[in-house]
Amino acid sequence: MIDSYLFLGIALILLSTKAFSILFKRVHLPQVVGALAAGILLGPALFNVIQPSEAFSVLAELGVIFLLFSAGMETDFKQLRNSLKSSLLISALGVAAALGGGFAIASLFGKPPFESFLIGVIIASMSTSVTVEALQEIGKLKTKTGTAILGASLFDDIFVIVILAVVMGAGTNDVSIASIAMIMVRIALFFVVAILTGFGVNKLFNLMHKRIGSKGRFSIFALAYCFFMAFLAEQFGLADIIGAYIAGIAFCNTKCAEALETNTRTLSYMLFTPIFLANIGLQASFAGLTGSMILFTALFAVVAILSKVLGCGLGAKICKFTNKESLQVGTGMIARGEVSFIVVNKAIIAGFLGVQLFPSVIAVVLITVLIAPMLLKWAYADRRAAQSPFADNMH
Amino acid sequence: MIDSYLFLGIALILLSTKAFSILFKRVHLPQVVGALAAGILLGPALFNVIQPSEAFSVLAELGVIFLLFSAGMETDFKQLRNSLKSSLLISALGVAAALGGGFAIASLFGKPPFESFLIGVIIASMSTSVTVEALQEIGKLKTKTGTAILGASLFDDIFVIVILAVVMGAGTNDVSIASIAMIMVRIALFFVVAILTGFGVNKLFNLMHKRIGSKGRFSIFALAYCFFMAFLAEQFGLADIIGAYIAGIAFCNTKCAEALETNTRTLSYMLFTPIFLANIGLQASFAGLTGSMILFTALFAVVAILSKVLGCGLGAKICKFTNKESLQVGTGMIARGEVSFIVVNKAIIAGFLGVQLFPSVIAVVLITVLIAPMLLKWAYADRRAAQSPFADNMH
């Protein structure tokens, strides 16, 4: 039997995320932030109307998959291919800066080197999902910088998976070149499978479209492929959303992409994205954050933000992006999420980090997730248009 | 962490339910039955590729809610009001016939009277969800008979809730007129709240539509109302789907109904209905069905089908439906589902029925659910059109 409070929870989430989105839009703040705020308000951190539950986690995770699947479909494939090198450099410099910054701040608070390095790994990887939603909201997902950000987020996850495996292995003294090579081979293998099936699926859908025209069933088969790739990515040691994103890319220039995009958007908009965003807020809990931990958390958040803005921004600049574009790329990499939780969880379970660090990580994720959409909106704002008094009436 | 096998499960369900639906349509069988068959094939009863899980149950339950919400929106309110009396009689005679039939068959197999009566209660109430999907598929949900069936299904649930409370109370010797009255008062109270908020919501949405036109956010707020009513229905002792259906009726003649219907349909079609239908098949397990239990199950299924066709058909006939329409109404009440499981579960937990009855109930639910859509398609078939050799080429 399903707990009927789940229905009440969904009703409250839909109502409040939409109401807050509208409110935030009125005062020129990103709607994403409104939805996140609604979740914090409803959750244990404030009014405690809704408790996090397995059911919400499942729906939120499906929401992330639909979001990344959409993002994949909207990707300009040529642009992605051309920006792969820039993405790699942007990601590498951002990860390095975050690792160094995290290490420095932890050392400053007296942590031993190994622990400090692990704390750096926590903030090394950005979170794609909130960024995608924020970029979609301001209509910049398909731009050159939007594509570079998405590409870099792929590399971020790969870097962190490999680094984490090395660090955890070193901590338990069972790291070997063979085991690291094995991880890299599995990742490479996944991308080979993804590229091969992607081209196959792309050809197949274009052929079917030519033969029998546009049909609703295409969307269902496409979604099945998306879920299969999400499963496969996890089987190969990657994140499910990487699979969903790459599955989306397979459809990005098919004839059925438009209907598929509309259908996936409806799923996201009507139910899954509100639950996914509110669910982040539901995780918020600041119990246990006192004294020096608050100072540490504040500095940790600043380092998390600056490391990506400067590191990724520098990477973009080296790759001949303009100053403005470099700033957009840097701010686009600020948001942290799932991966931070995965890293801290694994490190706590292995006994390398204390559980008292957890509220700090929650706070840093929340701060970056709330700030990133605002900075993105500002970084992408057209300064000239903003000077026009009519600019706002055009929407 | 979400189990990544959930993604594989969803991928397989989407792929197989759609593939089977297409296949079944080719051989002129209802697509619903194809989707159910896919679930049986994937589940523990046959190939055991997917196990039933909490996550699938949640998604399936949401699917049922969207289905009934759609059905409510498509309801012709005037027709429903006019057919309420017929619906009451159709339901009453169907429930009585099923109770009598179940009692007779159980007595025949040597069960004591109290147990036999409970076995009758198991098949007393029909399942709306599969019937709605089957009627939608053949485009007959909005007909006079379709409306009568939906109305009767409401009364079915109410009858069974009250009867079950009386029987269970009698079994544990704590039944009183006051406790029965209390249940009826709560049910009545729910309908008062539903009708009042329904009219309020209806007015509000029409007013908002006049003021600010059609907006996506209307659909989200409408969905929030739907989930709230599903919650409320359960709080008042009714089923969640009754709340969803009545919430749908509140929008059935608003200006935003069309967009709302399209959005809800996309949710159902793309993800939730396939999972809901496959999930029924996943529950299938015939372990423990041997010897006289198989004979009992077969007769139990026959009684379950005939009692509704004859009982409800007679009810319709008395209310001046034509012979053909009465047959349509009767076959529309055949499908059993959730309520049967609820009754048998409660009776087993209370110690009134043995757990060995469970596979029989699963089998009866499956048989009715597979047969009902086929009989419905046949009962609604236009015999004259079917004689035309060109009839099939027109779609």
mmCIF file with all atom_site columns, N, CA and C in Angstrom, chain B residues 198-256:
data_model
loop_
_atom_site.group_PDB
_atom_site.id
_atom_site.type_symbol
_atom_site.label_atom_id
_atom_site.label_alt_id
_atom_site.label_comp_id
_atom_site.label_asym_id
_atom_site.label_entity_id
_atom_site.label_seq_id
_atom_site.pdbx_PDB_ins_code
_atom_site.Cartn_x
_atom_site.Cartn_y
_atom_site.Cartn_z
_atom_site.occupancy
_atom_site.B_iso_or_equiv
_atom_site.pdbx_formal_charge
_atom_site.auth_seq_id
_atom_site.auth_comp_id
_atom_site.auth_asym_id
_atom_site.auth_atom_id
_atom_site.pdbx_PDB_model_num
ATOM 1   N N  . GLY B 1 198 ? -14.812 21.509 -5.551  1.00 0.00 ? 198 GLY B N  1
ATOM 2   C CA . GLY B 1 198 ? -14.886 21.311 -7.003  1.00 0.00 ? 198 GLY B CA 1
ATOM 3   C C  . GLY B 1 198 ? -15.507 22.515 -7.686  1.00 0.00 ? 198 GLY B C  1
ATOM 4   N N  . PHE B 1 199 ? -16.638 22.977 -7.164  1.00 0.00 ? 199 PHE B N  1
ATOM 5   C CA . PHE B 1 199 ? -17.286 24.159 -7.755  1.00 0.00 ? 199 PHE B CA 1
ATOM 6   C C  . PHE B 1 199 ? -16.384 25.383 -7.615  1.00 0.00 ? 199 PHE B C  1
ATOM 7   N N  . GLY B 1 200 ? -15.741 25.516 -6.456  1.00 0.00 ? 200 GLY B N  1
ATOM 8   C CA . GLY B 1 200 ? -14.839 26.650 -6.226  1.00 0.00 ? 200 GLY B CA 1
ATOM 9   C C  . GLY B 1 200 ? -13.686 26.662 -7.215  1.00 0.00 ? 200 GLY B C  1
ATOM 10  N N  . VAL B 1 201 ? -13.039 25.489 -7.356  1.00 0.00 ? 201 VAL B N  1
ATOM 11  C CA . VAL B 1 201 ? -11.905 25.376 -8.270  1.00 0.00 ? 201 VAL B CA 1
ATOM 12  C C  . VAL B 1 201 ? -12.346 25.647 -9.704  1.00 0.00 ? 201 VAL B C  1
ATOM 13  N N  . ASN B 1 202 ? -13.493 25.110 -10.065 1.00 0.00 ? 202 ASN B N  1
ATOM 14  C CA . ASN B 1 202 ? -14.033 25.318 -11.402 1.00 0.00 ? 202 ASN B CA 1
ATOM 15  C C  . ASN B 1 202 ? -14.203 26.811 -11.701 1.00 0.00 ? 202 ASN B C  1
ATOM 16  N N  . LYS B 1 203 ? -14.838 27.523 -10.786 1.00 0.00 ? 203 LYS B N  1
ATOM 17  C CA . LYS B 1 203 ? -15.047 28.971 -10.947 1.00 0.00 ? 203 LYS B CA 1
ATOM 18  C C  . LYS B 1 203 ? -13.708 29.702 -11.022 1.00 0.00 ? 203 LYS B C  1
ATOM 19  N N  . LEU B 1 204 ? -12.810 29.369 -10.093 1.00 0.00 ? 204 LEU B N  1
ATOM 20  C CA . LEU B 1 204 ? -11.516 30.036 -10.000 1.00 0.00 ? 204 LEU B CA 1
ATOM 21  C C  . LEU B 1 204 ? -10.714 29.902 -11.294 1.00 0.00 ? 204 LEU B C  1
ATOM 22  N N  . PHE B 1 205 ? -10.675 28.678 -11.836 1.00 0.00 ? 205 PHE B N  1
ATOM 23  C CA . PHE B 1 205 ? -9.874  28.449 -13.042 1.00 0.00 ? 205 PHE B CA 1
ATOM 24  C C  . PHE B 1 205 ? -10.501 29.159 -14.244 1.00 0.00 ? 205 PHE B C  1
ATOM 25  N N  . ASN B 1 206 ? -11.833 29.178 -14.321 1.00 0.00 ? 206 ASN B N  1
ATOM 26  C CA . ASN B 1 206 ? -12.466 29.899 -15.421 1.00 0.00 ? 206 ASN B CA 1
ATOM 27  C C  . ASN B 1 206 ? -12.186 31.393 -15.326 1.00 0.00 ? 206 ASN B C  1
ATOM 28  N N  . LEU B 1 207 ? -12.199 31.909 -14.105 1.00 0.00 ? 207 LEU B N  1
ATOM 29  C CA . LEU B 1 207 ? -11.931 33.336 -13.872 1.00 0.00 ? 207 LEU B CA 1
ATOM 30  C C  . LEU B 1 207 ? -10.490 33.674 -14.252 1.00 0.00 ? 207 LEU B C  1
ATOM 31  N N  . MET B 1 208 ? -9.548  32.837 -13.774 1.00 0.00 ? 208 MET B N  1
ATOM 32  C CA . MET B 1 208 ? -8.133  33.065 -14.079 1.00 0.00 ? 208 MET B CA 1
ATOM 33  C C  . MET B 1 208 ? -7.892  32.993 -15.580 1.00 0.00 ? 208 MET B C  1
ATOM 34  N N  . HIS B 1 209 ? -8.575  32.035 -16.236 1.00 0.00 ? 209 HIS B N  1
ATOM 35  C CA . HIS B 1 209 ? -8.397  31.891 -17.670 1.00 0.00 ? 209 HIS B CA 1
ATOM 36  C C  . HIS B 1 209 ? -8.861  33.143 -18.401 1.00 0.00 ? 209 HIS B C  1
ATOM 37  N N  . LYS B 1 210 ? -9.971  33.722 -17.938 1.00 0.00 ? 210 LYS B N  1
ATOM 38  C CA . LYS B 1 210 ? -10.505 34.927 -18.564 1.00 0.00 ? 210 LYS B CA 1
ATOM 39  C C  . LYS B 1 210 ? -9.527  36.083 -18.375 1.00 0.00 ? 210 LYS B C  1
ATOM 40  N N  . ARG B 1 211 ? -8.890  36.150 -17.206 1.00 0.00 ? 211 ARG B N  1
ATOM 41  C CA . ARG B 1 211 ? -7.996  37.253 -16.873 1.00 0.00 ? 211 ARG B CA 1
ATOM 42  C C  . ARG B 1 211 ? -6.644  37.182 -17.563 1.00 0.00 ? 211 ARG B C  1
ATOM 43  N N  . ILE B 1 212 ? -5.986  36.008 -17.452 1.00 0.00 ? 212 ILE B N  1
ATOM 44  C CA . ILE B 1 212 ? -4.612  35.950 -17.955 1.00 0.00 ? 212 ILE B CA 1
ATOM 45  C C  . ILE B 1 212 ? -4.400  34.911 -19.051 1.00 0.00 ? 212 ILE B C  1
ATOM 46  N N  . GLY B 1 213 ? -5.488  34.365 -19.611 1.00 0.00 ? 213 GLY B N  1
ATOM 47  C CA . GLY B 1 213 ? -5.350  33.431 -20.726 1.00 0.00 ? 213 GLY B CA 1
ATOM 48  C C  . GLY B 1 213 ? -4.833  32.067 -20.307 1.00 0.00 ? 213 GLY B C  1
ATOM 49  N N  . SER B 1 214 ? -4.509  31.270 -21.308 1.00 0.00 ? 214 SER B N  1
ATOM 50  C CA . SER B 1 214 ? -4.080  29.903 -21.041 1.00 0.00 ? 214 SER B CA 1
ATOM 51  C C  . SER B 1 214 ? -2.602  29.884 -20.677 1.00 0.00 ? 214 SER B C  1
ATOM 52  N N  . LYS B 1 215 ? -2.279  29.291 -19.569 1.00 0.00 ? 215 LYS B N  1
ATOM 53  C CA . LYS B 1 215 ? -0.889  29.229 -19.116 1.00 0.00 ? 215 LYS B CA 1
ATOM 54  C C  . LYS B 1 215 ? -0.554  27.825 -18.638 1.00 0.00 ? 215 LYS B C  1
ATOM 55  N N  . GLY B 1 216 ? 0.699   27.445 -18.811 1.00 0.00 ? 216 GLY B N  1
ATOM 56  C CA . GLY B 1 216 ? 1.139   26.121 -18.378 1.00 0.00 ? 216 GLY B CA 1
ATOM 57  C C  . GLY B 1 216 ? 0.942   25.898 -16.902 1.00 0.00 ? 216 GLY B C  1
ATOM 58  N N  . ARG B 1 217 ? 1.071   26.983 -16.146 1.00 0.00 ? 217 ARG B N  1
ATOM 59  C CA . ARG B 1 217 ? 0.990   26.831 -14.696 1.00 0.00 ? 217 ARG B CA 1
ATOM 60  C C  . ARG B 1 217 ? -0.384  26.322 -14.240 1.00 0.00 ? 217 ARG B C  1
ATOM 61  N N  . PHE B 1 218 ? -1.433  26.590 -15.021 1.00 0.00 ? 218 PHE B N  1
ATOM 62  C CA . PHE B 1 218 ? -2.766  26.085 -14.674 1.00 0.00 ? 218 PHE B CA 1
ATOM 63  C C  . PHE B 1 218 ? -2.730  24.570 -14.511 1.00 0.00 ? 218 PHE B C  1
ATOM 64  N N  . SER B 1 219 ? -2.059  23.912 -15.445 1.00 0.00 ? 219 SER B N  1
ATOM 65  C CA . SER B 1 219 ? -1.992  22.451 -15.399 1.00 0.00 ? 219 SER B CA 1
ATOM 66  C C  . SER B 1 219 ? -1.333  21.977 -14.108 1.00 0.00 ? 219 SER B C  1
ATOM 67  N N  . ILE B 1 220 ? -0.301  22.696 -13.667 1.00 0.00 ? 220 ILE B N  1
ATOM 68  C CA . ILE B 1 220 ? 0.393   22.279 -12.450 1.00 0.00 ? 220 ILE B CA 1
ATOM 69  C C  . ILE B 1 220 ? -0.489  22.461 -11.230 1.00 0.00 ? 220 ILE B C  1
ATOM 70  N N  . PHE B 1 221 ? -1.172  23.599 -11.165 1.00 0.00 ? 221 PHE B N  1
ATOM 71  C CA . PHE B 1 221 ? -2.071  23.829 -10.028 1.00 0.00 ? 221 PHE B CA 1
ATOM 72  C C  . PHE B 1 221 ? -3.222  22.816 -10.045 1.00 0.00 ? 221 PHE B C  1
ATOM 73  N N  . ALA B 1 222 ? -3.722  22.503 -11.242 1.00 0.00 ? 222 ALA B N  1
ATOM 74  C CA . ALA B 1 222 ? -4.804  21.521 -11.355 1.00 0.00 ? 222 ALA B CA 1
ATOM 75  C C  . ALA B 1 222 ? -4.338  20.155 -10.854 1.00 0.00 ? 222 ALA B C  1
ATOM 76  N N  . LEU B 1 223 ? -3.115  19.796 -11.229 1.00 0.00 ? 223 LEU B N  1
ATOM 77  C CA . LEU B 1 223 ? -2.560  18.514 -10.792 1.00 0.00 ? 223 LEU B CA 1
ATOM 78  C C  . LEU B 1 223 ? -2.382  18.495 -9.271  1.00 0.00 ? 223 LEU B C  1
ATOM 79  N N  . ALA B 1 224 ? -1.980  19.638 -8.714  1.00 0.00 ? 224 ALA B N  1
ATOM 80  C CA . ALA B 1 224 ? -1.838  19.734 -7.261  1.00 0.00 ? 224 ALA B CA 1
ATOM 81  C C  . ALA B 1 224 ? -3.196  19.473 -6.600  1.00 0.00 ? 224 ALA B C  1
ATOM 82  N N  . TYR B 1 225 ? -4.270  20.047 -7.165  1.00 0.00 ? 225 TYR B N  1
ATOM 83  C CA . TYR B 1 225 ? -5.613  19.823 -6.627  1.00 0.00 ? 225 TYR B CA 1
ATOM 84  C C  . TYR B 1 225 ? -5.982  18.341 -6.714  1.00 0.00 ? 225 TYR B C  1
ATOM 85  N N  . CYS B 1 226 ? -5.636  17.717 -7.838  1.00 0.00 ? 226 CYS B N  1
ATOM 86  C CA . CYS B 1 226 ? -5.915  16.288 -8.034  1.00 0.00 ? 226 CYS B CA 1
ATOM 87  C C  . CYS B 1 226 ? -5.255  15.454 -6.930  1.00 0.00 ? 226 CYS B C  1
ATOM 88  N N  . PHE B 1 227 ? -3.980  15.719 -6.660  1.00 0.00 ? 227 PHE B N  1
ATOM 89  C CA . PHE B 1 227 ? -3.271  14.943 -5.636  1.00 0.00 ? 227 PHE B CA 1
ATOM 90  C C  . PHE B 1 227 ? -3.821  15.237 -4.243  1.00 0.00 ? 227 PHE B C  1
ATOM 91  N N  . PHE B 1 228 ? -4.220  16.481 -4.041  1.00 0.00 ? 228 PHE B N  1
ATOM 92  C CA . PHE B 1 228 ? -4.793  16.817 -2.750  1.00 0.00 ? 228 PHE B CA 1
ATOM 93  C C  . PHE B 1 228 ? -6.096  16.048 -2.522  1.00 0.00 ? 228 PHE B C  1
ATOM 94  N N  . MET B 1 229 ? -6.931  15.955 -3.557  1.00 0.00 ? 229 MET B N  1
ATOM 95  C CA . MET B 1 229 ? -8.194  15.222 -3.420  1.00 0.00 ? 229 MET B CA 1
ATOM 96  C C  . MET B 1 229 ? -7.955  13.724 -3.252  1.00 0.00 ? 229 MET B C  1
ATOM 97  N N  . ALA B 1 230 ? -6.927  13.194 -3.915  1.00 0.00 ? 230 ALA B N  1
ATOM 98  C CA . ALA B 1 230 ? -6.585  11.773 -3.733  1.00 0.00 ? 230 ALA B CA 1
ATOM 99  C C  . ALA B 1 230 ? -6.207  11.517 -2.280  1.00 0.00 ? 230 ALA B C  1
ATOM 100 N N  . PHE B 1 231 ? -5.428  12.430 -1.723  1.00 0.00 ? 231 PHE B N  1
ATOM 101 C CA . PHE B 1 231 ? -5.046  12.336 -0.312  1.00 0.00 ? 231 PHE B CA 1
ATOM 102 C C  . PHE B 1 231 ? -6.283  12.402 0.588   1.00 0.00 ? 231 PHE B C  1
ATOM 103 N N  . LEU B 1 232 ? -7.127  13.401 0.307   1.00 0.00 ? 232 LEU B N  1
ATOM 104 C CA . LEU B 1 232 ? -8.317  13.617 1.137   1.00 0.00 ? 232 LEU B CA 1
ATOM 105 C C  . LEU B 1 232 ? -9.241  12.398 1.110   1.00 0.00 ? 232 LEU B C  1
ATOM 106 N N  . ALA B 1 233 ? -9.420  11.819 -0.079  1.00 0.00 ? 233 ALA B N  1
ATOM 107 C CA . ALA B 1 233 ? -10.294 10.651 -0.202  1.00 0.00 ? 233 ALA B CA 1
ATOM 108 C C  . ALA B 1 233 ? -9.808  9.540  0.727   1.00 0.00 ? 233 ALA B C  1
ATOM 109 N N  . GLU B 1 234 ? -8.496  9.300  0.728   1.00 0.00 ? 234 GLU B N  1
ATOM 110 C CA . GLU B 1 234 ? -7.966  8.246  1.607   1.00 0.00 ? 234 GLU B CA 1
ATOM 111 C C  . GLU B 1 234 ? -8.153  8.616  3.079   1.00 0.00 ? 234 GLU B C  1
ATOM 112 N N  . GLN B 1 235 ? -8.003  9.897  3.393   1.00 0.00 ? 235 GLN B N  1
ATOM 113 C CA . GLN B 1 235 ? -8.186  10.326 4.776   1.00 0.00 ? 235 GLN B CA 1
ATOM 114 C C  . GLN B 1 235 ? -9.620  10.087 5.250   1.00 0.00 ? 235 GLN B C  1
ATOM 115 N N  . PHE B 1 236 ? -10.569 10.179 4.308   1.00 0.00 ? 236 PHE B N  1
ATOM 116 C CA . PHE B 1 236 ? -11.975 9.983  4.670   1.00 0.00 ? 236 PHE B CA 1
ATOM 117 C C  . PHE B 1 236 ? -12.392 8.522  4.488   1.00 0.00 ? 236 PHE B C  1
ATOM 118 N N  . GLY B 1 237 ? -11.441 7.644  4.271   1.00 0.00 ? 237 GLY B N  1
ATOM 119 C CA . GLY B 1 237 ? -11.758 6.222  4.195   1.00 0.00 ? 237 GLY B CA 1
ATOM 120 C C  . GLY B 1 237 ? -12.128 5.714  2.823   1.00 0.00 ? 237 GLY B C  1
ATOM 121 N N  . LEU B 1 238 ? -11.993 6.582  1.798   1.00 0.00 ? 238 LEU B N  1
ATOM 122 C CA . LEU B 1 238 ? -12.280 6.144  0.427   1.00 0.00 ? 238 LEU B CA 1
ATOM 123 C C  . LEU B 1 238 ? -10.973 5.867  -0.316  1.00 0.00 ? 238 LEU B C  1
ATOM 124 N N  . ALA B 1 239 ? -11.081 5.430  -1.582  1.00 0.00 ? 239 ALA B N  1
ATOM 125 C CA . ALA B 1 239 ? -9.869  5.149  -2.357  1.00 0.00 ? 239 ALA B CA 1
ATOM 126 C C  . ALA B 1 239 ? -9.336  6.431  -2.987  1.00 0.00 ? 239 ALA B C  1
ATOM 127 N N  . ASP B 1 240 ? -7.997  6.496  -3.138  1.00 0.00 ? 240 ASP B N  1
ATOM 128 C CA . ASP B 1 240 ? -7.357  7.674  -3.730  1.00 0.00 ? 240 ASP B CA 1
ATOM 129 C C  . ASP B 1 240 ? -7.904  7.996  -5.116  1.00 0.00 ? 240 ASP B C  1
ATOM 130 N N  . ILE B 1 241 ? -8.234  6.938  -5.903  1.00 0.00 ? 241 ILE B N  1
ATOM 131 C CA . ILE B 1 241 ? -8.651  7.192  -7.278  1.00 0.00 ? 241 ILE B CA 1
ATOM 132 C C  . ILE B 1 241 ? -10.021 7.868  -7.340  1.00 0.00 ? 241 ILE B C  1
ATOM 133 N N  . ILE B 1 242 ? -10.860 7.669  -6.308  1.00 0.00 ? 242 ILE B N  1
ATOM 134 C CA . ILE B 1 242 ? -12.145 8.383  -6.279  1.00 0.00 ? 242 ILE B CA 1
ATOM 135 C C  . ILE B 1 242 ? -11.866 9.883  -6.189  1.00 0.00 ? 242 ILE B C  1
ATOM 136 N N  . GLY B 1 243 ? -10.894 10.257 -5.347  1.00 0.00 ? 243 GLY B N  1
ATOM 137 C CA . GLY B 1 243 ? -10.518 11.663 -5.225  1.00 0.00 ? 243 GLY B CA 1
ATOM 138 C C  . GLY B 1 243 ? -10.015 12.219 -6.548  1.00 0.00 ? 243 GLY B C  1
ATOM 139 N N  . ALA B 1 244 ? -9.169  11.440 -7.229  1.00 0.00 ? 244 ALA B N  1
ATOM 140 C CA . ALA B 1 244 ? -8.606  11.898 -8.499  1.00 0.00 ? 244 ALA B CA 1
ATOM 141 C C  . ALA B 1 244 ? -9.699  12.061 -9.552  1.00 0.00 ? 244 ALA B C  1
ATOM 142 N N  . TYR B 1 245 ? -10.635 11.111 -9.582  1.00 0.00 ? 245 TYR B N  1
ATOM 143 C CA . TYR B 1 245 ? -11.719 11.170 -10.566 1.00 0.00 ? 245 TYR B CA 1
ATOM 144 C C  . TYR B 1 245 ? -12.586 12.406 -10.339 1.00 0.00 ? 245 TYR B C  1
ATOM 145 N N  . ILE B 1 246 ? -12.936 12.643 -9.089  1.00 0.00 ? 246 ILE B N  1
ATOM 146 C CA . ILE B 1 246 ? -13.786 13.798 -8.773  1.00 0.00 ? 246 ILE B CA 1
ATOM 147 C C  . ILE B 1 246 ? -13.038 15.101 -9.033  1.00 0.00 ? 246 ILE B C  1
ATOM 148 N N  . ALA B 1 247 ? -11.725 15.122 -8.764  1.00 0.00 ? 247 ALA B N  1
ATOM 149 C CA . ALA B 1 247 ? -10.924 16.310 -9.082  1.00 0.00 ? 247 ALA B CA 1
ATOM 150 C C  . ALA B 1 247 ? -10.962 16.582 -10.584 1.00 0.00 ? 247 ALA B C  1
ATOM 151 N N  . GLY B 1 248 ? -10.910 15.519 -11.365 1.00 0.00 ? 248 GLY B N  1
ATOM 152 C CA . GLY B 1 248 ? -10.985 15.677 -12.820 1.00 0.00 ? 248 GLY B CA 1
ATOM 153 C C  . GLY B 1 248 ? -12.313 16.285 -13.246 1.00 0.00 ? 248 GLY B C  1
ATOM 154 N N  . ILE B 1 249 ? -13.410 15.828 -12.617 1.00 0.00 ? 249 ILE B N  1
ATOM 155 C CA . ILE B 1 249 ? -14.736 16.349 -12.959 1.00 0.00 ? 249 ILE B CA 1
ATOM 156 C C  . ILE B 1 249 ? -14.792 17.862 -12.746 1.00 0.00 ? 249 ILE B C  1
ATOM 157 N N  . ALA B 1 250 ? -14.075 18.353 -11.715 1.00 0.00 ? 250 ALA B N  1
ATOM 158 C CA . ALA B 1 250 ? -14.086 19.791 -11.428 1.00 0.00 ? 250 ALA B CA 1
ATOM 159 C C  . ALA B 1 250 ? -13.583 20.611 -12.624 1.00 0.00 ? 250 ALA B C  1
ATOM 160 N N  . PHE B 1 251 ? -12.758 19.984 -13.483 1.00 0.00 ? 251 PHE B N  1
ATOM 161 C CA . PHE B 1 251 ? -12.203 20.732 -14.625 1.00 0.00 ? 251 PHE B CA 1
ATOM 162 C C  . PHE B 1 251 ? -12.914 20.412 -15.931 1.00 0.00 ? 251 PHE B C  1
ATOM 163 N N  . CYS B 1 252 ? -13.984 19.553 -15.865 1.00 0.00 ? 252 CYS B N  1
ATOM 164 C CA . CYS B 1 252 ? -14.488 18.974 -17.106 1.00 0.00 ? 252 CYS B CA 1
ATOM 165 C C  . CYS B 1 252 ? -15.114 19.984 -18.058 1.00 0.00 ? 252 CYS B C  1
ATOM 166 N N  . ASN B 1 253 ? -15.487 21.159 -17.599 1.00 0.00 ? 253 ASN B N  1
ATOM 167 C CA . ASN B 1 253 ? -15.937 22.148 -18.574 1.00 0.00 ? 253 ASN B CA 1
ATOM 168 C C  . ASN B 1 253 ? -15.269 23.510 -18.381 1.00 0.00 ? 253 ASN B C  1
ATOM 169 N N  . THR B 1 254 ? -14.016 23.488 -17.909 1.00 0.00 ? 254 THR B N  1
ATOM 170 C CA . THR B 1 254 ? -13.273 24.745 -17.817 1.00 0.00 ? 254 THR B CA 1
ATOM 171 C C  . THR B 1 254 ? -12.563 25.022 -19.139 1.00 0.00 ? 254 THR B C  1
ATOM 172 N N  . LYS B 1 255 ? -12.152 26.278 -19.288 1.00 0.00 ? 255 LYS B N  1
ATOM 173 C CA . LYS B 1 255 ? -11.476 26.683 -20.525 1.00 0.00 ? 255 LYS B CA 1
ATOM 174 C C  . LYS B 1 255 ? -10.080 26.067 -20.626 1.00 0.00 ? 255 LYS B C  1
ATOM 175 N N  . CYS B 1 256 ? -9.484  25.735 -19.476 1.00 0.00 ? 256 CYS B N  1
ATOM 176 C CA . CYS B 1 256 ? -8.107  25.220 -19.523 1.00 0.00 ? 256 CYS B CA 1
ATOM 177 C C  . CYS B 1 256 ? -8.084  23.699 -19.612 1.00 0.00 ? 256 CYS B C  1
#
